């Protein structure tokens, strides 16, 4: 687009000419420029210069039709109208002159006449401006103004008074001037357009050339007026008319005629495309472009200058691409609405890269044709100097010879021969490769941005080819490599073959022997199995056609280089050698394209093996190279380097390659190490891993010749991917091992077990643990066959429900509370021989984890320690103990592990319960008992200052016998309650077996009258019964205390206390006294009713049924005399006492009113 | 005249590609077929553009390039057929008809129990049949 002249590229702008009063020119010019649409100006300072716009020496405009036309469109016509021929002449007169003395007035009139004479021939419009000062507007004489207007033959609106020195007035006058100017310019272009159009309509022209020219002019005038539709219409007409010229015009020789037509068509097309695209009609523009191309691409022209055609075509695409790019925003919006049915516009036609690519394509075509034409012309005969004076002629698309004749120049038409020679000479001066690359690069990048990677790849290939031709190998290589990966991925073998062929030659160009070999081997291993040398594939690639024979050739070449036997084809390049100084090392990993060259599959026959035991390993190799490959030496490498081994061929047992052998390595021989094409070479050997852990085969390294190594990463047959490219070939599947099971499940790694531990780890548990005590768990390590070096004992306490003791779910309560079970300490780390433990003793203890080191132990020695574990709650746990050690002092020796675990129950040892009772045959009337709300959480009530009985019973819940040592009370307030005895140490420990209840009776006397009284807690001291008596004394520290809190009691003052009195036993026939004492503790008189029920076993005397009053704070005794009649346990006659005030009755319980009757005086009674 | 036809598999790999020219431009045709896959992708991934051709196997003109026009066809199993022709005026109906016959031939070829899906089509019968279809396309449009 840049090669087009400026006036063609930009829309035309109207032109006005300012004459006179040069001091205001700048003001007016600025204003006209800023108009919408703008107007350009020519400023002439004084009236004498007006002749520059006068009509050129065109002798006779009317005779134009008669005279033969020299060309279709003049080259400078457009620029003339844009820069030299104004539409309006603005004549500026100073008001001083207008209204000045007659001489000045005469001058004004003269100037005006001059102007009128000049512009008349061109129909240029006139605008008269009188420049005046703001103060002297009214000074200008009205008569002179009218006369000026008449002389100038202008309407009153075209006579403008211009006031430059008052801002407001200036603005107004500028506005007026601008409007008038624009109107006049429009009128001028309209009139001119009409004039030419009238000629068109009258068909008043002699040749079709003029028809085209007129159309062109009308279109340009329309453009001046911004009448785009009209302009478009006329350009199209001109374009169509131009087609009629093709082939029939005889004005010029054949070749030049076509060149002229194409140049003009190009300009018209450019105008049309611009108008369409800027009007937002992208689809139309593309359709138009298609038509343009499809029509003109047939007009190749003479074969010797066909390159002109390609150049022209290339330019069309380039320009259109650039146009599309400038209005790309609109394109984006449009494409979404366009549907793609049938053969309308396709996706890429809306984007510039499509056109850039084709532009590059045709430019390339031009290049090759030009080269051919130049070589032909050189054959015919050199280019003489006559072309030097050829220049572009006055008509668009024409060339002529400039003849200098005595200071004047004349144009002489060229013959086709001369023209061709000129063009060839011109063509030789330019080198298009850079331009082609630039175009392709643009296209490449744009396609990549559009995510059209394949299109971009094609551009990349073309670009890289161009680099290749130019000898820029590293650039070419970079682009080719990029592209090759896409072709590899999608399996486009032919395309990949081409790219690799170039890459191979690029590697030669940059002397990279490694790349050369890699690309050669990749090519040789490509899945091309036909041998068809189709002519269509010849000469298209430096590596020759993709065929089996070519693969074989490349294979031989590559191996010739690596074995150093032949540097043949490459001998001229010193860099490409493989020898002792520069050995070649190729690495093939799982994603390398060279996997097809050498694929190593390694399978162990077993999954797990004991250390030191033999197992089998199969190494399968496969190559897709077209010829057999002889491997001299094969090295198999493992992650445990002592297992590495080397396989050599039987046929070539001693070769230089053997020098690579690490001394002491195992060397195996195989009958042959020749790799046949596409067949597995399977080698099976046994292997003896010594170290435990994972044994994995990492590399299989093949050495061919002394200086060539291929290091191939081992793959497991179970997880082996298909070969790239070959996976699309329709061929039988083969498996790497003979055993199909192994082929599907074989792994390149094997698990080597640990050696058998020869150490005993013992955990001794003495039954369940009891909550609260520090449970001792002895751990014994006894060596049976291994010495123990740097042993470590790990202890883990784990909840049997699974998970650690600190499972997240339980973290909250744990944080608030203590741990249920914790490892408190490890004690008694001593060897069996009681020597000092190691000093560098690692010891780490956490609540549920412990780590201690075990000192060195000789065979037969043992060592033990005691774990102290404390249970805070009853809970079963698992104790895991694991010992890790080295069985020899060598740092390389493997660690051996022994694991033991033990489940331990944690149990509560003793549960304590309590029970309050009233004293025997004594009852305090407690009012709260009478109210009798029998809730379960009813706090027991005790009578103030009366003795109550407290029974504490302890039950052994564990399975082990315990010894009870003492029982004591912690009373918070000694004044308010008395408990007797407060502490009782058992004289000797009481053996308390499992399930047994132990009871102890205490007397409680509340002294403070509180509604709720804290009674405190009872503590029971106990210890585990180890069965040995002396332990009791020696291990008194290990006794545990179980506490039981007594409930709060309700203390109240009983109003009445009733006690029964009767002897503990009686003798038949002997009378005894049975009395009921009623104690009134209140300040009130109490009425008591009482009655005595008769009993068959006794004869009774005393009040039977009565009521009495008891005085305040006094006692009343009701006594009976009873004579027993029966023997044995006898129920005393039942006494019922009722307090009328409290409406509460008392009846002694059956047990308390029973007495034993002896037949005679019992013998012990006296003692 | 049809100069190249191709069957392209799921991974955009060529399953069958055959050119019918005497000139040495087979490689270029391969490039053109490969490039056309971008258009197929674009058209399949943005179906709203071709809403009227929803459920339509025939993709129409993929793109014009140099002297060629490239047409596409997408089977229900997402196998792509690409055809490159040098004819400038091609009727859609002819192309549709061609692809229909080509599709039938493809279906017969892959129905062979010895054919592994996703692998290249090596059947000679298929090649012969395709070449007949290609030749008859030229005749039809000429006549």
Tab-separated table of C-alpha atoms in Angstrom, chain A residues 788-1134:
chain	number	residue	atom	x	y	z
A	788	UNK	CA	22.636	-54.371	66.873
A	789	UNK	CA	24.191	-51.163	65.668
A	790	UNK	CA	22.582	-47.815	66.135
A	791	UNK	CA	19.294	-49.355	67.031
A	792	UNK	CA	16.279	-47.240	67.546
A	793	UNK	CA	13.156	-48.110	69.367
A	794	UNK	CA	10.013	-46.365	68.374
A	795	UNK	CA	6.963	-46.521	70.552
A	796	UNK	CA	3.550	-45.532	69.397
A	797	UNK	CA	0.372	-45.500	71.413
A	798	UNK	CA	-2.633	-45.842	69.212
A	799	UNK	CA	-6.282	-45.962	69.993
A	800	UNK	CA	-7.568	-49.418	69.182
A	801	UNK	CA	-10.425	-47.884	67.317
A	802	UNK	CA	-7.843	-46.742	64.841
A	803	UNK	CA	-6.162	-43.463	64.439
A	804	UNK	CA	-3.870	-41.876	66.912
A	805	UNK	CA	-4.882	-40.876	70.335
A	806	UNK	CA	-5.102	-37.404	68.984
A	807	UNK	CA	-7.573	-37.982	66.211
A	808	UNK	CA	-8.871	-34.660	64.980
A	809	UNK	CA	-12.387	-35.436	66.049
A	810	UNK	CA	-11.252	-35.713	69.603
A	811	UNK	CA	-8.770	-32.907	69.633
A	812	UNK	CA	-11.102	-30.441	71.289
A	813	UNK	CA	-11.830	-32.443	74.413
A	814	UNK	CA	-8.188	-33.403	74.593
A	815	UNK	CA	-7.077	-29.852	74.561
A	816	UNK	CA	-9.439	-29.029	77.354
A	817	UNK	CA	-8.712	-32.189	79.239
A	818	UNK	CA	-5.707	-34.361	79.664
A	819	UNK	CA	-4.872	-37.132	77.325
A	820	UNK	CA	-6.672	-40.327	78.065
A	821	UNK	CA	-3.501	-42.306	77.893
A	822	UNK	CA	-0.020	-40.952	77.856
A	823	UNK	CA	3.472	-42.226	77.700
A	824	UNK	CA	4.978	-40.752	80.787
A	825	UNK	CA	8.471	-41.999	80.697
A	826	UNK	CA	10.918	-44.695	79.924
A	827	UNK	CA	12.917	-46.008	82.736
A	828	UNK	CA	15.384	-48.676	83.528
A	829	UNK	CA	17.286	-48.588	80.274
A	830	UNK	CA	19.867	-51.053	81.138
A	831	UNK	CA	21.601	-53.849	79.515
A	832	UNK	CA	21.284	-57.276	80.877
A	833	UNK	CA	24.858	-57.028	82.097
A	834	UNK	CA	23.980	-53.844	84.016
A	835	UNK	CA	26.659	-51.742	82.391
A	836	UNK	CA	26.100	-48.071	81.657
A	837	UNK	CA	23.796	-47.182	78.862
A	838	UNK	CA	25.154	-45.367	75.845
A	839	UNK	CA	25.788	-41.740	76.385
A	840	UNK	CA	24.571	-40.533	73.033
A	841	UNK	CA	21.201	-41.737	73.972
A	842	UNK	CA	18.475	-40.291	71.855
A	843	UNK	CA	15.332	-39.980	73.800
A	844	UNK	CA	12.236	-38.287	72.697
A	845	UNK	CA	8.991	-38.645	74.476
A	846	UNK	CA	5.687	-37.272	73.502
A	847	UNK	CA	2.300	-38.229	74.915
A	848	UNK	CA	1.707	-40.857	72.295
A	849	UNK	CA	5.107	-41.326	70.760
A	850	UNK	CA	8.515	-42.176	72.040
A	851	UNK	CA	11.888	-42.711	70.488
A	852	UNK	CA	14.862	-44.118	72.268
A	853	UNK	CA	18.111	-45.414	71.088
A	854	UNK	CA	19.261	-48.899	71.805
A	855	UNK	CA	22.908	-49.355	72.672
A	856	UNK	CA	25.164	-51.637	70.725
A	857	UNK	CA	24.375	-55.226	71.479
A	858	UNK	CA	26.502	-58.201	70.697
A	859	UNK	CA	25.015	-61.419	69.548
A	860	UNK	CA	23.369	-63.028	72.543
A	861	UNK	CA	23.098	-59.843	74.528
A	862	UNK	CA	19.847	-58.397	75.597
A	863	UNK	CA	18.655	-55.024	76.716
A	864	UNK	CA	15.485	-53.926	78.266
A	865	UNK	CA	13.649	-50.848	79.312
A	866	UNK	CA	10.369	-50.097	80.946
A	867	UNK	CA	7.744	-47.949	79.444
A	868	UNK	CA	5.673	-46.005	81.899
A	869	UNK	CA	2.220	-45.442	80.606
A	870	UNK	CA	-0.436	-43.641	82.464
A	871	UNK	CA	-4.140	-44.031	81.909
A	872	UNK	CA	-6.320	-41.119	82.799
A	873	UNK	CA	-9.490	-42.777	81.655
A	874	UNK	CA	-10.381	-46.385	81.111
A	875	UNK	CA	-9.553	-47.074	77.482
A	876	UNK	CA	-7.993	-49.895	75.532
A	877	UNK	CA	-4.948	-48.953	73.468
A	878	UNK	CA	-2.442	-50.575	71.152
A	879	UNK	CA	1.225	-50.164	71.884
A	880	UNK	CA	3.342	-50.484	68.800
A	881	UNK	CA	7.005	-50.930	69.335
A	882	UNK	CA	9.364	-51.156	66.440
A	883	UNK	CA	13.063	-51.635	66.482
A	884	UNK	CA	15.208	-50.541	63.588
A	885	UNK	CA	18.840	-51.443	63.508
A	886	UNK	CA	21.823	-52.130	61.327
A	887	UNK	CA	23.199	-55.590	61.656
A	888	UNK	CA	26.743	-54.579	60.879
A	889	UNK	CA	28.810	-51.532	61.408
A	890	UNK	CA	29.262	-50.771	57.706
A	891	UNK	CA	27.471	-47.624	56.720
A	892	UNK	CA	26.100	-49.289	53.598
A	893	UNK	CA	24.376	-52.048	55.502
A	894	UNK	CA	20.635	-52.140	55.322
A	895	UNK	CA	18.399	-51.287	58.178
A	896	UNK	CA	16.315	-54.114	59.541
A	897	UNK	CA	13.048	-53.592	61.289
A	898	UNK	CA	11.219	-55.652	63.920
A	899	UNK	CA	7.723	-54.774	64.889
A	900	UNK	CA	5.671	-55.812	67.890
A	901	UNK	CA	2.391	-54.650	69.140
A	902	UNK	CA	0.323	-55.267	72.204
A	903	UNK	CA	-3.147	-54.325	73.174
A	904	UNK	CA	-3.586	-53.157	76.745
A	905	UNK	CA	-6.874	-52.542	78.437
A	906	UNK	CA	-7.082	-49.664	80.828
A	907	UNK	CA	-9.504	-50.304	83.657
A	908	UNK	CA	-10.840	-48.510	86.654
A	909	UNK	CA	-9.524	-50.247	89.748
A	910	UNK	CA	-12.019	-49.391	92.469
A	911	UNK	CA	-15.444	-47.897	92.492
A	912	UNK	CA	-16.612	-46.354	95.725
A	913	UNK	CA	-20.178	-45.852	96.787
A	914	UNK	CA	-21.684	-44.543	99.969
A	915	UNK	CA	-24.853	-44.886	101.981
A	916	UNK	CA	-26.312	-42.811	104.835
A	917	UNK	CA	-28.291	-44.549	107.598
A	918	UNK	CA	-30.069	-43.582	110.800
A	919	UNK	CA	-28.751	-44.936	114.074
A	920	UNK	CA	-30.410	-48.070	115.452
A	921	UNK	CA	-33.804	-47.590	117.111
A	922	UNK	CA	-33.558	-43.867	116.942
A	923	UNK	CA	-35.411	-41.668	114.583
A	924	UNK	CA	-35.384	-37.958	114.127
A	925	UNK	CA	-38.481	-36.534	112.680
A	926	UNK	CA	-37.256	-34.593	109.693
A	927	UNK	CA	-39.771	-32.352	108.160
A	928	UNK	CA	-38.234	-32.526	104.715
A	929	UNK	CA	-38.730	-36.269	104.714
A	930	UNK	CA	-42.368	-35.749	105.498
A	931	UNK	CA	-42.767	-33.479	102.523
A	932	UNK	CA	-41.408	-36.416	100.670
A	933	UNK	CA	-40.567	-35.350	97.234
A	934	UNK	CA	-39.094	-38.619	96.124
A	935	UNK	CA	-36.844	-37.380	93.395
A	936	UNK	CA	-33.932	-39.488	92.408
A	937	UNK	CA	-31.436	-36.699	92.964
A	938	UNK	CA	-32.827	-36.069	96.335
A	939	UNK	CA	-30.058	-34.976	98.617
A	940	UNK	CA	-29.972	-36.966	101.803
A	941	UNK	CA	-31.083	-35.124	104.898
A	942	UNK	CA	-29.248	-35.444	108.188
A	943	UNK	CA	-30.454	-34.373	111.548
A	944	UNK	CA	-28.541	-31.584	113.224
A	945	UNK	CA	-26.419	-32.623	116.163
A	946	UNK	CA	-27.600	-36.181	115.829
A	947	UNK	CA	-25.374	-39.030	114.848
A	948	UNK	CA	-25.981	-40.550	111.444
A	949	UNK	CA	-24.285	-43.548	110.000
A	950	UNK	CA	-22.254	-43.360	106.755
A	951	UNK	CA	-21.306	-46.580	105.052
A	952	UNK	CA	-18.569	-46.418	102.416
A	953	UNK	CA	-18.218	-49.431	100.181
A	954	UNK	CA	-15.421	-49.943	97.678
A	955	UNK	CA	-15.755	-52.489	94.916
A	956	UNK	CA	-12.815	-53.947	93.038
A	957	UNK	CA	-13.749	-53.759	89.359
A	958	UNK	CA	-10.444	-54.890	87.954
A	959	UNK	CA	-9.276	-58.420	87.463
A	960	UNK	CA	-6.284	-58.089	89.717
A	961	UNK	CA	-6.275	-58.294	93.479
A	962	UNK	CA	-5.567	-55.070	95.228
A	963	UNK	CA	-4.458	-54.113	98.663
A	964	UNK	CA	-6.287	-51.427	100.467
A	965	UNK	CA	-4.055	-49.323	102.653
A	966	UNK	CA	-6.192	-46.644	104.192
A	967	UNK	CA	-9.360	-44.704	103.910
A	968	UNK	CA	-9.683	-41.087	104.914
A	969	UNK	CA	-11.981	-38.129	104.652
A	970	UNK	CA	-11.190	-34.707	103.421
A	971	UNK	CA	-13.704	-32.533	105.175
A	972	UNK	CA	-13.811	-29.009	104.007
A	973	UNK	CA	-15.226	-27.502	107.154
A	974	UNK	CA	-14.347	-29.276	110.352
A	975	UNK	CA	-16.627	-27.120	112.473
A	976	UNK	CA	-19.793	-27.873	110.714
A	977	UNK	CA	-19.468	-31.631	110.491
A	978	UNK	CA	-17.706	-34.314	112.365
A	979	UNK	CA	-16.903	-37.637	110.856
A	980	UNK	CA	-15.514	-40.381	113.005
A	981	UNK	CA	-13.055	-41.818	112.492
A	982	UNK	CA	-11.603	-39.218	110.194
A	983	UNK	CA	-8.829	-41.372	108.886
A	984	UNK	CA	-8.286	-45.008	109.235
A	985	UNK	CA	-5.044	-46.712	108.337
A	986	UNK	CA	-5.491	-50.370	108.190
A	987	UNK	CA	-3.070	-52.062	110.389
A	988	UNK	CA	-2.191	-54.337	107.613
A	989	UNK	CA	-3.330	-54.019	104.053
A	990	UNK	CA	-6.601	-55.598	103.287
A	991	UNK	CA	-6.517	-57.917	100.351
A	992	UNK	CA	-9.241	-56.966	98.067
A	993	UNK	CA	-9.944	-59.471	95.335
A	994	UNK	CA	-11.723	-58.935	92.142
A	995	UNK	CA	-15.442	-58.269	92.468
A	996	UNK	CA	-15.333	-57.989	96.237
A	997	UNK	CA	-17.014	-55.214	98.181
A	998	UNK	CA	-15.233	-53.639	101.069
A	999	UNK	CA	-17.378	-51.673	103.523
A	1000	UNK	CA	-16.481	-49.315	106.275
A	1001	UNK	CA	-18.845	-47.552	108.679
A	1002	UNK	CA	-18.431	-43.977	109.899
A	1003	UNK	CA	-20.418	-41.776	112.192
A	1004	UNK	CA	-21.435	-38.381	110.973
A	1005	UNK	CA	-22.592	-35.587	113.168
A	1006	UNK	CA	-23.585	-32.371	111.468
A	1007	UNK	CA	-23.014	-29.366	113.631
A	1008	UNK	CA	-23.790	-26.416	111.493
A	1009	UNK	CA	-27.301	-25.731	110.515
A	1010	UNK	CA	-26.972	-25.209	106.793
A	1011	UNK	CA	-29.503	-26.239	104.302
A	1012	UNK	CA	-26.792	-27.882	102.187
A	1013	UNK	CA	-23.654	-29.031	103.812
A	1014	UNK	CA	-20.551	-30.127	101.928
A	1015	UNK	CA	-19.430	-33.366	103.366
A	1016	UNK	CA	-16.145	-33.567	101.432
A	1017	UNK	CA	-14.545	-36.558	99.763
A	1018	UNK	CA	-13.382	-39.935	100.770
A	1019	UNK	CA	-9.996	-41.195	99.590
A	1020	UNK	CA	-9.035	-44.790	99.327
A	1021	UNK	CA	-5.384	-45.647	99.103
A	1022	UNK	CA	-4.596	-48.864	97.391
A	1023	UNK	CA	-1.955	-50.643	95.446
A	1024	UNK	CA	-1.643	-53.546	93.145
A	1025	UNK	CA	-1.172	-56.801	95.010
A	1026	UNK	CA	1.965	-58.309	93.626
A	1027	UNK	CA	1.667	-61.299	95.897
A	1028	UNK	CA	4.857	-60.476	97.772
A	1029	UNK	CA	4.527	-59.074	101.206
A	1030	UNK	CA	7.693	-57.034	101.244
A	1031	UNK	CA	6.495	-55.082	98.275
A	1032	UNK	CA	4.042	-53.380	100.491
A	1033	UNK	CA	6.746	-51.597	102.311
A	1034	UNK	CA	9.266	-51.111	99.640
A	1035	UNK	CA	6.894	-49.837	97.018
A	1036	UNK	CA	4.695	-47.742	99.185
A	1037	UNK	CA	5.321	-44.888	96.828
A	1038	UNK	CA	3.552	-46.702	94.076
A	1039	UNK	CA	0.277	-46.793	95.933
A	1040	UNK	CA	-2.625	-45.126	94.204
A	1041	UNK	CA	-5.431	-43.073	95.603
A	1042	UNK	CA	-8.976	-43.307	94.413
A	1043	UNK	CA	-11.151	-40.450	95.458
A	1044	UNK	CA	-14.863	-40.376	95.795
A	1045	UNK	CA	-16.765	-37.214	96.413
A	1046	UNK	CA	-19.581	-37.456	98.914
A	1047	UNK	CA	-22.728	-35.654	98.034
A	1048	UNK	CA	-23.875	-32.518	99.745
A	1049	UNK	CA	-26.362	-33.201	102.496
A	1050	UNK	CA	-29.294	-31.384	103.817
A	1051	UNK	CA	-28.989	-30.616	107.508
A	1052	UNK	CA	-32.018	-29.714	109.548
A	1053	UNK	CA	-33.088	-29.568	113.104
A	1054	UNK	CA	-35.574	-32.342	113.881
A	1055	UNK	CA	-38.513	-31.136	115.991
A	1056	UNK	CA	-38.996	-34.532	117.606
A	1057	UNK	CA	-36.588	-37.352	118.184
A	1058	UNK	CA	-37.939	-40.739	119.052
A	1059	UNK	CA	-35.816	-43.513	120.410
A	1060	UNK	CA	-36.792	-46.984	121.329
A	1061	UNK	CA	-35.146	-48.710	124.190
A	1062	UNK	CA	-35.234	-52.318	124.917
A	1063	UNK	CA	-32.646	-54.875	125.993
A	1064	UNK	CA	-30.740	-56.651	123.278
A	1065	UNK	CA	-32.307	-59.986	124.291
A	1066	UNK	CA	-34.806	-61.333	126.760
A	1067	UNK	CA	-35.521	-64.602	128.550
A	1068	UNK	CA	-38.841	-66.271	128.306
A	1069	UNK	CA	-41.086	-65.509	131.239
A	1070	UNK	CA	-38.818	-62.742	132.527
A	1071	UNK	CA	-40.318	-59.306	132.281
A	1072	UNK	CA	-38.314	-56.425	130.731
A	1073	UNK	CA	-38.931	-52.768	130.065
A	1074	UNK	CA	-39.626	-51.487	126.643
A	1075	UNK	CA	-39.810	-47.733	126.424
A	1076	UNK	CA	-40.330	-45.059	123.804
A	1077	UNK	CA	-38.655	-41.713	124.494
A	1078	UNK	CA	-40.093	-38.690	122.732
A	1079	UNK	CA	-37.863	-35.687	122.812
A	1080	UNK	CA	-39.437	-32.383	121.987
A	1081	UNK	CA	-36.764	-30.058	120.669
A	1082	UNK	CA	-39.119	-27.281	119.759
A	1083	UNK	CA	-40.312	-24.299	121.782
A	1084	UNK	CA	-43.869	-25.524	121.391
A	1085	UNK	CA	-46.115	-27.886	123.240
A	1086	UNK	CA	-46.441	-31.064	121.167
A	1087	UNK	CA	-49.434	-33.298	121.233
A	1088	UNK	CA	-48.473	-36.873	120.665
A	1089	UNK	CA	-50.843	-39.757	120.069
A	1090	UNK	CA	-49.551	-43.237	120.563
A	1091	UNK	CA	-50.893	-46.725	120.542
A	1092	UNK	CA	-49.551	-50.214	121.142
A	1093	UNK	CA	-50.626	-53.154	119.060
A	1094	UNK	CA	-51.038	-56.447	120.897
A	1095	UNK	CA	-48.665	-59.235	120.239
A	1096	UNK	CA	-49.182	-62.955	120.810
A	1097	UNK	CA	-45.647	-63.467	121.962
A	1098	UNK	CA	-45.723	-60.965	124.717
A	1099	UNK	CA	-47.817	-60.008	127.633
A	1100	UNK	CA	-47.658	-56.251	127.951
A	1101	UNK	CA	-48.582	-53.690	130.561
A	1102	UNK	CA	-48.762	-49.941	130.024
A	1103	UNK	CA	-50.862	-47.441	128.170
A	1104	UNK	CA	-52.464	-48.974	125.226
A	1105	UNK	CA	-53.862	-46.139	123.267
A	1106	UNK	CA	-53.593	-42.573	124.394
A	1107	UNK	CA	-52.472	-39.101	123.663
A	1108	UNK	CA	-50.229	-36.881	125.667
A	1109	UNK	CA	-48.521	-33.539	125.551
A	1110	UNK	CA	-44.806	-33.114	125.611
A	1111	UNK	CA	-43.535	-29.852	127.017
A	1112	UNK	CA	-41.108	-27.765	125.022
A	1113	UNK	CA	-37.459	-28.841	125.290
A	1114	UNK	CA	-38.370	-31.799	127.410
A	1115	UNK	CA	-38.748	-35.542	127.115
A	1116	UNK	CA	-41.640	-37.794	127.555
A	1117	UNK	CA	-41.127	-41.467	128.144
A	1118	UNK	CA	-43.775	-44.053	127.478
A	1119	UNK	CA	-42.704	-47.309	129.018
A	1120	UNK	CA	-44.140	-50.795	128.930
A	1121	UNK	CA	-43.388	-53.879	130.843
A	1122	UNK	CA	-43.260	-56.932	128.607
A	1123	UNK	CA	-43.143	-60.591	129.453
A	1124	UNK	CA	-42.045	-62.733	126.547
A	1125	UNK	CA	-44.019	-65.859	125.875
A	1126	UNK	CA	-42.460	-67.290	122.747
A	1127	UNK	CA	-38.885	-68.208	121.881
A	1128	UNK	CA	-36.507	-67.057	119.213
A	1129	UNK	CA	-36.855	-63.891	117.229
A	1130	UNK	CA	-40.036	-62.243	118.248
A	1131	UNK	CA	-41.676	-59.133	116.998
A	1132	UNK	CA	-42.178	-56.654	119.811
A	1133	UNK	CA	-45.621	-55.216	120.092
A	1134	UNK	CA	-45.821	-52.456	117.531
